[in-house]
Coordinates of N, CA, C and O in Angstrom, one line a residue:
M93 N 36.1 176.2 157.0 CA 37.1 176.7 157.9 C 38.3 175.8 158.2 O 39.4 176.1 158.2
A94 N 37.9 174.5 158.3 CA 38.9 173.4 158.5 C 39.8 173.4 157.3 O 41.0 173.2 157.4
G95 N 39.3 173.6 156.1 CA 40.1 173.5 154.9 C 41.0 174.7 154.8 O 42.2 174.6 154.4
T96 N 40.6 175.9 155.4 CA 41.5 177.1 155.4 C 42.7 176.8 156.3 O 43.8 177.1 156.0
K97 N 42.4 176.3 157.5 CA 43.5 176.0 158.4 C 44.5 175.0 157.8 O 45.7 175.1 158.0
K98 N 44.0 174.0 157.1 CA 44.8 173.0 156.5 C 45.7 173.6 155.5 O 46.9 173.3 155.4
Y99 N 45.1 174.5 154.7 CA 45.9 175.2 153.6 C 47.0 176.0 154.2 O 48.1 176.1 153.8
A100 N 46.7 176.7 155.3 CA 47.6 177.6 156.0 C 48.8 176.8 156.5 O 50.0 177.2 156.5
A101 N 48.5 175.6 157.1 CA 49.6 174.7 157.6 C 50.5 174.3 156.5 O 51.7 174.3 156.6
V102 N 49.9 173.9 155.4 CA 50.7 173.5 154.2 C 51.6 174.6 153.7 O 52.7 174.4 153.4
A103 N 51.0 175.8 153.6 CA 51.8 177.0 153.2 C 52.9 177.3 154.1 O 54.0 177.6 153.7
A104 N 52.7 177.2 155.4 CA 53.7 177.4 156.4 C 54.9 176.4 156.2 O 56.0 176.8 156.3
V105 N 54.5 175.2 156.1 CA 55.6 174.1 155.9 C 56.3 174.4 154.6 O 57.5 174.2 154.5
A106 N 55.6 174.8 153.5 CA 56.3 175.1 152.3 C 57.3 176.2 152.4 O 58.4 176.1 151.9
V107 N 56.9 177.2 153.2 CA 57.9 178.3 153.4 C 59.1 177.8 154.1 O 60.2 178.2 153.8
A108 N 58.9 177.0 155.2 CA 60.1 176.5 155.9 C 60.9 175.6 155.1 O 62.2 175.7 155.1
L109 N 60.3 174.8 154.2 CA 61.1 173.9 153.4 C 61.9 174.7 152.3 O 63.0 174.3 152.0
I110 N 61.4 175.7 151.8 CA 62.1 176.5 150.8 C 63.2 177.3 151.5 O 64.3 177.4 150.9
A111 N 63.0 177.8 152.7 CA 64.0 178.6 153.3 C 65.1 177.8 153.9 O 66.3 178.3 153.9
V112 N 64.9 176.6 154.4 CA 65.9 175.9 155.1 C 67.1 175.6 154.2 O 68.3 175.9 154.6
P113 N 67.0 175.1 152.9 CA 68.2 174.8 152.1 C 69.0 176.1 151.9 O 70.2 176.1 151.9
T114 N 68.3 177.2 151.7 CA 69.0 178.5 151.4 C 69.9 178.9 152.6 O 71.0 179.2 152.5
A115 N 69.3 178.8 153.8 CA 70.0 179.2 155.0 C 71.1 178.2 155.3 O 72.2 178.6 155.6
A116 N 70.8 176.9 155.1 CA 71.9 175.9 155.4 C 73.0 176.0 154.4 O 74.2 175.8 154.8
H117 N 72.7 176.4 153.2 CA 73.7 176.5 152.1 C 74.7 177.6 152.4 O 75.9 177.5 152.2
S118 N 74.2 178.7 153.0 CA 75.0 179.9 153.2 C 75.7 179.8 154.6 O 76.6 180.6 154.8
A119 N 75.3 178.9 155.4 CA 75.9 178.8 156.7 C 77.3 178.1 156.6 O 77.5 177.3 155.8
P120 N 78.2 178.5 157.5 CA 79.5 177.9 157.4 C 79.4 176.4 157.8 O 78.6 176.0 158.6
Q121 N 80.3 175.6 157.1 CA 80.3 174.2 157.3 C 81.4 173.8 158.3 O 82.4 174.5 158.5
G122 N 81.3 172.6 158.8 CA 82.4 172.0 159.6 C 82.0 172.0 161.1 O 80.9 172.4 161.5
K123 N 82.9 171.6 161.9 CA 82.7 171.5 163.4 C 82.4 172.9 163.9 O 83.0 173.9 163.6
G124 N 81.4 172.9 164.8 CA 81.1 174.1 165.5 C 80.2 175.0 164.7 O 79.9 176.1 165.2
A125 N 79.8 174.7 163.5 CA 78.9 175.5 162.7 C 77.6 175.6 163.3 O 77.0 174.5 163.6
P126 N 77.0 176.8 163.5 CA 75.6 176.8 164.1 C 74.6 176.3 163.1 O 74.6 176.6 161.9
A127 N 73.7 175.5 163.6 CA 72.6 175.0 162.8 C 71.6 176.1 162.5 O 71.2 176.9 163.4
A128 N 71.1 176.1 161.3 CA 70.1 177.1 160.9 C 68.7 176.6 161.5 O 68.3 175.5 161.2
V129 N 68.1 177.4 162.2 CA 66.8 177.1 162.8 C 65.7 178.0 162.3 O 65.9 179.2 162.5
L130 N 64.7 177.5 161.7 CA 63.5 178.3 161.3 C 62.3 177.8 162.0 O 62.1 176.6 162.1
S131 N 61.4 178.7 162.4 CA 60.1 178.3 162.9 C 59.0 179.0 162.2 O 59.2 180.1 161.8
A132 N 57.9 178.4 162.1 CA 56.8 179.0 161.5 C 55.5 178.8 162.3 O 55.2 177.7 162.7
H133 N 54.8 179.9 162.7 CA 53.6 179.8 163.5 C 52.4 179.7 162.5 O 52.2 180.5 161.7
V134 N 51.7 178.6 162.7 CA 50.5 178.4 161.8 C 49.4 179.2 162.2 O 48.8 179.1 163.3
T135 N 49.0 180.1 161.4 CA 47.8 181.0 161.6 C 47.0 181.0 160.3 O 47.3 180.2 159.4
G136 N 46.2 182.0 160.2 CA 45.4 182.1 158.9 C 46.1 182.7 157.8 O 45.6 182.9 156.7
H137 N 47.4 183.1 158.0 CA 48.2 183.8 157.0 C 49.5 183.0 156.9 O 50.0 182.5 157.8
P138 N 50.1 183.0 155.6 CA 51.4 182.4 155.5 C 52.4 183.0 156.4 O 52.5 184.2 156.6
A139 N 53.3 182.1 156.9 CA 54.4 182.6 157.8 C 55.5 183.2 157.0 O 55.8 182.8 155.9
H140 N 56.1 184.2 157.6 CA 57.3 184.9 157.0 C 58.5 184.7 157.9 O 58.5 185.2 159.0
A141 N 59.5 184.0 157.4 CA 60.7 183.8 158.2 C 61.5 185.1 158.2 O 61.6 185.7 157.1
P142 N 62.1 185.5 159.3 CA 63.0 186.7 159.2 C 64.2 186.4 158.4 O 64.7 185.3 158.3
A143 N 64.7 187.5 157.7 CA 65.9 187.4 156.9 C 67.1 187.0 157.8 O 67.3 187.6 158.8
L144 N 67.9 186.0 157.3 CA 69.1 185.6 158.1 C 70.3 186.3 157.4 O 70.4 186.4 156.2
P145 N 71.2 186.8 158.3 CA 72.4 187.4 157.7 C 73.3 186.4 156.9 O 73.4 185.2 157.3
V146 N 73.8 186.8 155.8 CA 74.6 185.9 155.0 C 76.1 186.3 155.1 O 76.4 187.5 154.7
A147 N 76.9 185.4 155.5 CA 78.3 185.8 155.7 C 79.0 185.6 154.3 O 78.9 184.5 153.7
K148 N 79.6 186.6 153.8 CA 80.3 186.5 152.5 C 81.8 186.4 152.7 O 82.4 187.2 153.3
T149 N 82.3 185.2 152.3 CA 83.7 185.0 152.4 C 84.3 184.7 151.0 O 83.7 184.1 150.2
A150 N 85.5 185.2 150.8 CA 86.2 184.9 149.6 C 86.6 183.5 149.5 O 86.9 182.8 150.5
P151 N 86.6 182.9 148.3 CA 87.0 181.5 148.1 C 88.5 181.4 148.4 O 89.3 182.3 148.3
T152 N 88.9 180.2 148.7 CA 90.3 179.9 148.9 C 90.6 178.6 148.1 O 89.7 178.0 147.5
A153 N 91.9 178.2 148.0 CA 92.3 177.1 147.3 C 91.7 175.8 147.8 O 91.5 175.7 149.0
R154 N 91.5 174.8 147.0 CA 91.1 173.5 147.4 C 92.3 172.8 148.1 O 93.4 172.8 147.5
I155 N 92.2 172.3 149.3 CA 93.3 171.7 150.0 C 93.3 170.2 149.6 O 92.2 169.5 149.7
V156 N 94.4 169.7 149.1 CA 94.5 168.3 148.7 C 95.6 167.6 149.5 O 96.5 168.2 150.0
A157 N 95.5 166.3 149.6 CA 96.5 165.5 150.3 C 97.7 165.2 149.3 O 97.5 165.3 148.1
P158 N 98.9 165.0 149.7 CA 100.0 164.7 148.8 C 99.7 163.5 148.0 O 99.3 162.5 148.5
G159 N 99.8 163.7 146.7 CA 99.6 162.6 145.7 C 98.1 162.5 145.3 O 97.8 161.6 144.5
E160 N 97.2 163.3 145.9 CA 95.8 163.2 145.5 C 95.6 163.7 144.1 O 95.9 164.9 143.9
H161 N 95.0 162.9 143.2 CA 94.8 163.4 141.9 C 93.5 164.2 141.7 O 92.4 163.8 142.2
V162 N 93.6 165.3 141.0 CA 92.4 166.1 140.7 C 92.3 166.2 139.2 O 93.3 166.5 138.5
T163 N 91.1 165.8 138.6 CA 90.9 165.8 137.2 C 90.1 167.0 136.8 O 89.0 167.2 137.3
E164 N 90.6 167.8 135.9 CA 89.8 169.0 135.4 C 89.0 168.6 134.2 O 89.2 167.5 133.6
P165 N 87.9 169.4 133.9 CA 87.0 169.0 132.8 C 87.6 168.6 131.5 O 87.0 167.8 130.8
G166 N 88.7 169.2 131.1 CA 89.4 168.9 129.9 C 90.1 167.6 129.9 O 90.7 167.2 128.8
G167 N 90.2 166.9 131.0 CA 90.9 165.6 131.1 C 92.2 165.6 131.7 O 92.8 164.5 132.0
A168 N 92.8 166.8 131.9 CA 94.2 166.8 132.5 C 94.0 166.4 134.0 O 93.0 166.7 134.6
E169 N 95.1 165.8 134.5 CA 95.1 165.5 136.0 C 96.3 166.2 136.6 O 97.4 166.3 136.1
F170 N 96.0 166.7 137.9 CA 97.1 167.4 138.6 C 97.2 166.7 140.0 O 96.2 166.3 140.6
W171 N 98.4 166.7 140.6 CA 98.6 166.2 141.9 C 99.8 166.9 142.5 O 100.7 167.3 141.7
L172 N 99.8 167.2 143.8 CA 100.9 167.9 144.4 C 101.6 167.0 145.4 O 101.0 166.1 146.0
T173 N 102.9 167.2 145.5 CA 103.7 166.6 146.6 C 104.5 167.7 147.2 O 104.5 168.9 146.7
A174 N 105.3 167.5 148.2 CA 106.1 168.5 148.9 C 107.1 169.0 147.9 O 107.6 170.1 148.0
E175 N 107.5 168.2 146.8 CA 108.5 168.6 145.9 C 108.0 169.5 144.8 O 108.7 170.2 144.1
G176 N 106.6 169.5 144.5 CA 106.1 170.4 143.5 C 104.9 169.9 142.8 O 104.1 169.0 143.3
K177 N 104.7 170.4 141.6 CA 103.5 170.1 140.8 C 103.7 169.0 139.8 O 104.7 168.9 139.1
H178 N 102.7 168.0 139.7 CA 102.8 166.9 138.8 C 101.5 167.0 138.0 O 100.4 167.3 138.5
W179 N 101.6 166.6 136.7 CA 100.4 166.6 135.9 C 100.5 165.7 134.6 O 101.6 165.4 134.2
T180 N 99.4 165.4 134.1 CA 99.3 164.7 132.8 C 98.2 165.4 132.0 O 97.3 166.0 132.6
T181 N 98.2 165.2 130.7 CA 97.1 165.7 129.8 C 96.6 164.5 129.0 O 97.3 163.5 128.9
L182 N 95.5 164.7 128.3 CA 95.0 163.6 127.4 C 96.0 163.3 126.3 O 96.1 162.1 125.9
D183 N 96.7 164.3 125.8 CA 97.6 164.0 124.7 C 99.0 163.6 125.2 O 99.9 163.2 124.4
N184 N 99.3 163.8 126.5 CA 100.6 163.4 127.1 C 100.3 162.8 128.4 O 100.3 163.5 129.4
T185 N 100.2 161.5 128.4 CA 99.9 160.7 129.6 C 101.2 160.4 130.5 O 101.0 159.9 131.6
D186 N 102.3 160.8 130.0 CA 103.6 160.7 130.8 C 103.6 161.8 131.8 O 103.5 163.0 131.5
P187 N 103.7 161.4 133.1 CA 103.7 162.5 134.1 C 104.8 163.5 133.9 O 105.9 163.2 133.6
Q188 N 104.4 164.8 134.1 CA 105.3 165.9 134.0 C 105.4 166.5 135.4 O 104.6 166.3 136.3
F189 N 106.5 167.2 135.6 CA 106.8 167.7 136.9 C 107.4 169.1 136.9 O 108.2 169.4 136.0
R190 N 107.0 169.9 137.8 CA 107.6 171.3 138.0 C 108.0 171.4 139.5 O 107.1 171.4 140.4
S191 N 109.3 171.5 139.7 CA 109.8 171.5 141.1 C 109.6 172.8 141.8 O 109.7 173.9 141.1
V192 N 109.4 172.8 143.1 CA 109.5 174.0 143.9 C 110.7 174.0 144.9 O 110.8 174.9 145.7
V193 N 111.5 172.9 144.7 CA 112.6 172.8 145.7 C 114.0 172.7 145.0 O 115.0 172.5 145.6
D194 N 114.0 172.9 143.7 CA 115.3 172.8 142.9 C 116.1 174.1 142.8 O 117.1 174.1 142.2
G195 N 115.6 175.1 143.5 CA 116.3 176.4 143.5 C 115.9 177.3 142.3 O 116.4 178.5 142.3
N196 N 115.1 176.9 141.4 CA 114.6 177.8 140.3 C 113.5 178.7 140.7 O 113.2 179.6 139.9
I197 N 112.9 178.5 141.8 CA 111.8 179.3 142.3 C 112.1 179.9 143.7 O 112.5 179.1 144.5
D198 N 112.0 181.2 143.8 CA 112.2 181.8 145.1 C 110.8 181.9 145.8 O 110.0 182.8 145.5
L199 N 110.5 181.0 146.7 CA 109.3 181.0 147.4 C 109.0 182.3 148.3 O 107.9 182.5 148.7
G200 N 110.1 183.0 148.5 CA 110.0 184.3 149.3 C 109.6 185.5 148.4 O 109.4 186.6 149.0
T201 N 109.6 185.3 147.1 CA 109.2 186.4 146.2 C 108.0 186.1 145.4 O 107.9 185.0 144.8
P202 N 107.0 187.0 145.4 CA 105.8 186.6 144.6 C 106.0 186.3 143.2 O 106.8 187.0 142.5
G203 N 105.4 185.2 142.7 CA 105.6 184.9 141.3 C 104.5 183.9 140.8 O 103.8 183.3 141.6
V204 N 104.5 183.7 139.5 CA 103.5 182.8 138.8 C 104.3 182.2 137.7 O 105.0 182.9 137.0
S205 N 104.1 180.9 137.5 CA 104.6 180.2 136.3 C 103.4 179.8 135.4 O 102.3 179.7 135.9
A206 N 103.7 179.4 134.2 CA 102.6 179.0 133.3 C 103.1 178.0 132.3 O 104.2 178.1 131.7
Q207 N 102.2 177.0 132.1 CA 102.4 176.0 131.0 C 101.1 176.0 130.2 O 100.0 176.0 130.8
V208 N 101.2 176.1 128.9 CA 100.1 176.1 128.0 C 100.2 174.9 127.0 O 101.2 174.8 126.3
E209 N 99.2 174.0 127.1 CA 99.3 172.7 126.3 C 98.1 172.5 125.5 O 97.0 172.4 126.0
G210 N 98.2 172.5 124.2 CA 97.1 172.3 123.3 C 96.9 170.8 123.0 O 97.8 170.0 123.2
T211 N 95.7 170.4 122.5 CA 95.4 169.0 122.2 C 95.0 169.0 120.7 O 94.7 170.0 120.1
A212 N 95.1 167.8 120.2 CA 94.7 167.5 118.8 C 93.2 167.8 118.6 O 92.7 168.0 117.5
Q213 N 92.4 167.8 119.7 CA 91.0 168.0 119.6 C 90.6 169.5 119.7 O 89.4 169.8 119.8
G214 N 91.6 170.4 119.6 CA 91.3 171.8 119.7 C 91.0 172.3 121.1 O 90.3 173.3 121.2
H215 N 91.6 171.7 122.0 CA 91.4 172.1 123.4 C 92.8 172.6 124.0 O 93.8 172.2 123.5
V216 N 92.8 173.4 125.0 CA 94.0 173.9 125.6 C 93.9 173.9 127.1 O 92.8 174.2 127.7
T217 N 94.9 173.4 127.7 CA 95.0 173.3 129.2 C 96.1 174.3 129.6 O 97.2 174.3 129.1
L218 N 95.7 175.2 130.6 CA 96.7 176.2 131.1 C 96.8 175.9 132.6 O 95.9 175.6 133.3
S219 N 98.1 175.9 133.0 CA 98.3 175.6 134.5 C 99.7 176.2 134.9 O 100.5 176.6 134.0
G220 N 99.9 176.2 136.1 CA 101.2 176.7 136.6 C 101.2 176.7 138.1 O 100.3 176.3 138.8
L221 N 102.3 177.3 138.6 CA 102.5 177.5 140.1 C 102.2 179.0 140.4 O 102.4 179.9 139.6
Y222 N 101.8 179.2 141.6 CA 101.8 180.6 142.2 C 102.5 180.5 143.6 O 102.4 179.4 144.2
Y223 N 103.2 181.5 144.0 CA 104.0 181.4 145.2 C 104.4 182.7 145.7 O 104.4 183.7 145.0
G224 N 104.8 182.7 147.0 CA 105.5 183.9 147.6 C 104.7 185.1 147.9 O 105.3 186.0 148.5
G225 N 103.4 185.1 147.7 CA 102.6 186.2 148.0 C 102.2 186.3 149.4 O 102.4 185.4 150.2
K226 N 101.8 187.5 149.9 CA 101.3 187.7 151.2 C 99.8 187.5 151.3 O 99.1 187.7 150.3
G227 N 99.4 187.0 152.4 CA 97.9 186.7 152.6 C 97.6 185.3 152.0 O 98.4 184.4 151.9
T228 N 96.3 185.1 151.7 CA 95.8 183.8 151.3 C 95.3 183.9 149.8 O 94.5 184.8 149.5
A229 N 95.9 183.1 148.9 CA 95.5 183.1 147.5 C 94.0 182.8 147.4 O 93.5 181.8 148.1
S230 N 93.3 183.5 146.6 CA 91.8 183.3 146.5 C 91.3 183.1 145.1 O 90.5 182.2 144.8
R231 N 91.7 183.9 144.1 CA 91.2 183.8 142.8 C 92.4 184.0 141.8 O 93.3 184.7 142.0
V232 N 92.3 183.3 140.6 CA 93.3 183.5 139.6 C 92.5 183.8 138.3 O 91.6 183.0 137.9
T233 N 92.9 184.9 137.6 CA 92.3 185.2 136.3 C 93.4 185.1 135.3 O 94.5 185.6 135.6
V234 N 93.1 184.5 134.1 CA 94.1 184.4 133.1 C 93.5 185.1 131.8 O 92.5 184.7 131.3
R235 N 94.2 186.2 131.5 CA 93.7 186.9 130.3 C 94.5 186.4 129.1 O 95.7 186.3 129.0
T236 N 93.7 185.9 128.1 CA 94.3 185.3 126.9 C 93.8 186.1 125.6 O 93.0 187.0 125.7
T237 N 94.3 185.8 124.5 CA 93.9 186.5 123.3 C 92.5 186.1 122.9 O 91.9 186.7 122.1
A238 N 91.9 185.0 123.5 CA 90.6 184.6 123.3 C 89.6 185.0 124.3 O 88.4 184.7 124.3
G239 N 90.1 185.7 125.4 CA 89.2 186.2 126.5 C 89.8 185.9 127.8 O 91.0 185.4 127.9
T240 N 89.1 186.2 128.9 CA 89.6 186.0 130.2 C 89.0 184.8 130.9 O 87.8 184.5 130.8
L241 N 89.8 184.0 131.5 CA 89.4 182.7 132.1 C 89.6 182.8 133.6 O 90.5 183.5 134.1
R242 N 88.8 182.1 134.4 CA 88.9 182.0 135.8 C 89.4 180.6 136.1 O 88.9 179.6 135.8
A243 N 90.6 180.6 136.8 CA 91.2 179.3 137.1 C 90.9 178.7 138.5 O 90.4 179.5 139.4
E244 N 91.1 177.5 138.7 CA 91.0 176.8 140.0 C 92.3 176.7 140.7 O 93.4 176.8 140.1
L245 N 92.3 176.6 142.0 CA 93.5 176.6 142.8 C 93.6 175.3 143.7 O 92.6 174.9 144.2
L246 N 94.8 174.8 143.8 CA 95.1 173.6 144.6 C 96.3 174.0 145.6 O 97.2 174.6 145.1
E247 N 96.2 173.5 146.8 CA 97.3 173.7 147.7 C 97.4 172.5 148.7 O 96.4 171.8 148.9
L248 N 98.5 172.2 149.2 CA 98.7 171.2 150.2 C 98.3 171.9 151.6 O 98.3 173.1 151.7
A249 N 98.0 171.0 152.6 CA 97.6 171.6 153.9 C 98.8 172.3 154.5 O 99.9 172.1 154.2
G250 N 98.5 173.1 155.5 CA 99.5 173.9 156.2 C 99.7 175.2 155.5 O 98.8 175.8 154.9
D251 N 100.9 175.6 155.5 CA 101.3 176.9 154.8 C 102.5 176.7 153.9 O 103.6 177.1 154.2
P252 N 102.3 176.0 152.8 CA 103.4 175.6 151.9 C 104.1 176.8 151.2 O 105.2 176.7 150.8
G253 N 103.4 177.9 151.1 CA 103.9 179.1 150.4 C 103.8 179.0 148.9 O 104.3 179.8 148.2
W254 N 103.1 178.0 148.4 CA 102.9 177.8 146.9 C 101.6 177.0 146.7 O 101.1 176.3 147.6
G255 N 101.2 177.1 145.5 CA 100.0 176.3 145.0 C 100.0 176.1 143.5 O 100.9 176.6 142.8
V256 N 99.0 175.4 143.0 CA 98.9 175.2 141.6 C 97.6 175.8 141.1 O 96.5 175.7 141.8
W257 N 97.6 176.5 140.0 CA 96.4 177.0 139.3 C 96.2 176.2 138.0 O 97.2 175.7 137.4
Y258 N 95.0 176.0 137.6 CA 94.7 175.4 136.3 C 93.3 175.8 135.7 O 92.4 176.1 136.5
V259 N 93.2 175.7 134.4 CA 92.0 176.0 133.7 C 92.1 175.5 132.3 O 93.2 175.3 131.8
S260 N 91.0 175.1 131.7 CA 91.1 174.7 130.3 C 90.0 175.4 129.5 O 89.0 175.9 130.1
T261 N 90.1 175.4 128.2 CA 89.2 176.0 127.3 C 89.3 175.5 125.9 O 90.3 174.8 125.6
D262 N 88.4 175.8 125.1 CA 88.5 175.4 123.7 C 89.3 176.4 122.9 O 89.2 177.6 123.2
L263 N 90.1 176.0 122.0 CA 90.8 177.0 121.2 C 89.9 177.7 120.2 O 88.8 177.2 119.9
P264 N 90.2 179.0 119.9 CA 89.3 179.7 119.0 C 89.2 179.0 117.6 O 90.1 178.3 117.2
A265 N 88.0 179.1 117.0 CA 87.7 178.5 115.8 C 88.5 179.1 114.6 O 88.8 178.5 113.6
S266 N 88.9 180.4 114.8 CA 89.7 181.1 113.8 C 91.1 180.6 113.7 O 91.6 179.8 114.6
D267 N 91.9 181.0 112.8 CA 93.3 180.6 112.6 C 94.2 181.5 113.5 O 95.4 181.3 113.5
E268 N 93.6 182.4 114.3 CA 94.4 183.3 115.1 C 95.1 182.5 116.2 O 94.6 181.6 116.8
D269 N 96.4 182.8 116.4 CA 97.2 182.1 117.4 C 96.6 182.4 118.8 O 96.2 183.5 119.1
F270 N 96.7 181.4 119.7 CA 96.2 181.5 121.0 C 97.4 181.9 121.9 O 98.5 181.3 121.8
G271 N 97.2 182.9 122.8 CA 98.3 183.3 123.6 C 97.8 183.8 125.0 O 96.7 184.2 125.1
V272 N 98.7 183.8 126.0 CA 98.4 184.3 127.3 C 99.0 185.7 127.4 O 100.2 185.9 127.2
K273 N 98.2 186.6 127.9 CA 98.7 188.0 128.1 C 99.1 188.2 129.5 O 100.2 188.7 129.7
H274 N 98.3 187.9 130.5 CA 98.8 188.0 131.9 C 98.0 187.1 132.8 O 96.8 186.7 132.5
I275 N 98.6 186.8 133.9 CA 97.9 185.9 134.9 C 98.0 186.7 136.2 O 99.1 187.2 136.6
V276 N 96.9 186.8 136.9 CA 96.8 187.6 138.2 C 96.2 186.7 139.2 O 95.1 186.2 139.1
V277 N 96.9 186.5 140.3 CA 96.4 185.8 141.5 C 96.1 186.9 142.6 O 96.9 187.7 142.9
R278 N 94.8 186.8 143.0 CA 94.4 187.8 144.0 C 94.2 187.1 145.4 O 93.9 185.9 145.4
D279 N 94.4 187.8 146.4 CA 94.2 187.3 147.8 C 92.7 187.5 148.2 O 91.9 188.0 147.5
T280 N 92.4 187.0 149.4 CA 91.0 187.1 149.9 C 90.6 188.5 150.2 O 89.4 188.7 150.3
E281 N 91.5 189.5 150.2 CA 91.1 190.9 150.4 C 90.9 191.6 149.1 O 90.6 192.8 149.0
G282 N 91.2 190.9 147.9 CA 91.1 191.5 146.6 C 92.4 192.1 146.1 O 92.5 192.6 145.0
G283 N 93.5 192.1 146.9 CA 94.8 192.6 146.5 C 95.5 191.6 145.7 O 95.1 190.4 145.5
I284 N 96.6 192.0 145.0 CA 97.4 191.1 144.2 C 98.3 190.3 145.0 O 99.2 190.8 145.7
Y285 N 98.2 189.0 145.0 CA 99.0 188.0 145.6 C 100.3 187.8 144.8 O 101.4 187.9 145.3
S286 N 100.1 187.6 143.5 CA 101.3 187.6 142.6 C 100.7 187.7 141.2 O 99.5 187.5 140.9
R287 N 101.6 188.0 140.2 CA 101.1 188.1 138.8 C 102.3 187.8 137.8 O 103.4 187.9 138.2
L288 N 101.9 187.5 136.6 CA 102.8 187.3 135.5 C 102.3 188.0 134.3 O 101.2 187.8 133.8
D289 N 103.1 188.9 133.7 CA 102.8 189.6 132.5 C 103.6 189.1 131.4 O 104.8 189.0 131.4
L290 N 102.9 188.6 130.3 CA 103.6 188.0 129.2 C 103.5 188.9 127.9 O 104.2 188.6 126.9
S291 N 102.7 189.9 127.9 CA 102.7 190.8 126.7 C 102.1 192.2 127.2 O 101.7 192.4 128.2

């Protein structure tokens, strides 16, 4: 009988240990976030924790400090300043720049820009600006001749009205030319924040 009670206690602890990371992972982070609390009553049967509601929120851009460098898996680096987008690639280590204050971009009108840069190693980095949309930018999809890619987003703190998207991929093994068909930025409600059609 003592062995049965000991087994039940171990089982109850195992249930709590398995459930806590899941609940904590889905709980909102930051100040004021409620702590996930689970309790298990040790009896002759394994404890069952009640299901916790999971809040589903749409992703948003990663907020970076001015000049903070972000390296993507293909080796390109991106950083933002109040003046615009800066970046380097493995094949071009000289910093490049795309301004948001030189008058060539109307931050009051939804838009997307794109730069596509291949490497000698058969890799391609795609990036650009998005700007002027209503709501909060959440997801960027890039449809190419080789398939559809999901891009990452960067923004400065506050409400700058623009951000940077980027993604990288391997070039197709075939001799077929690589091209971008369209880029769509969606907001947290699933609507179109801005888009660029190239074909």
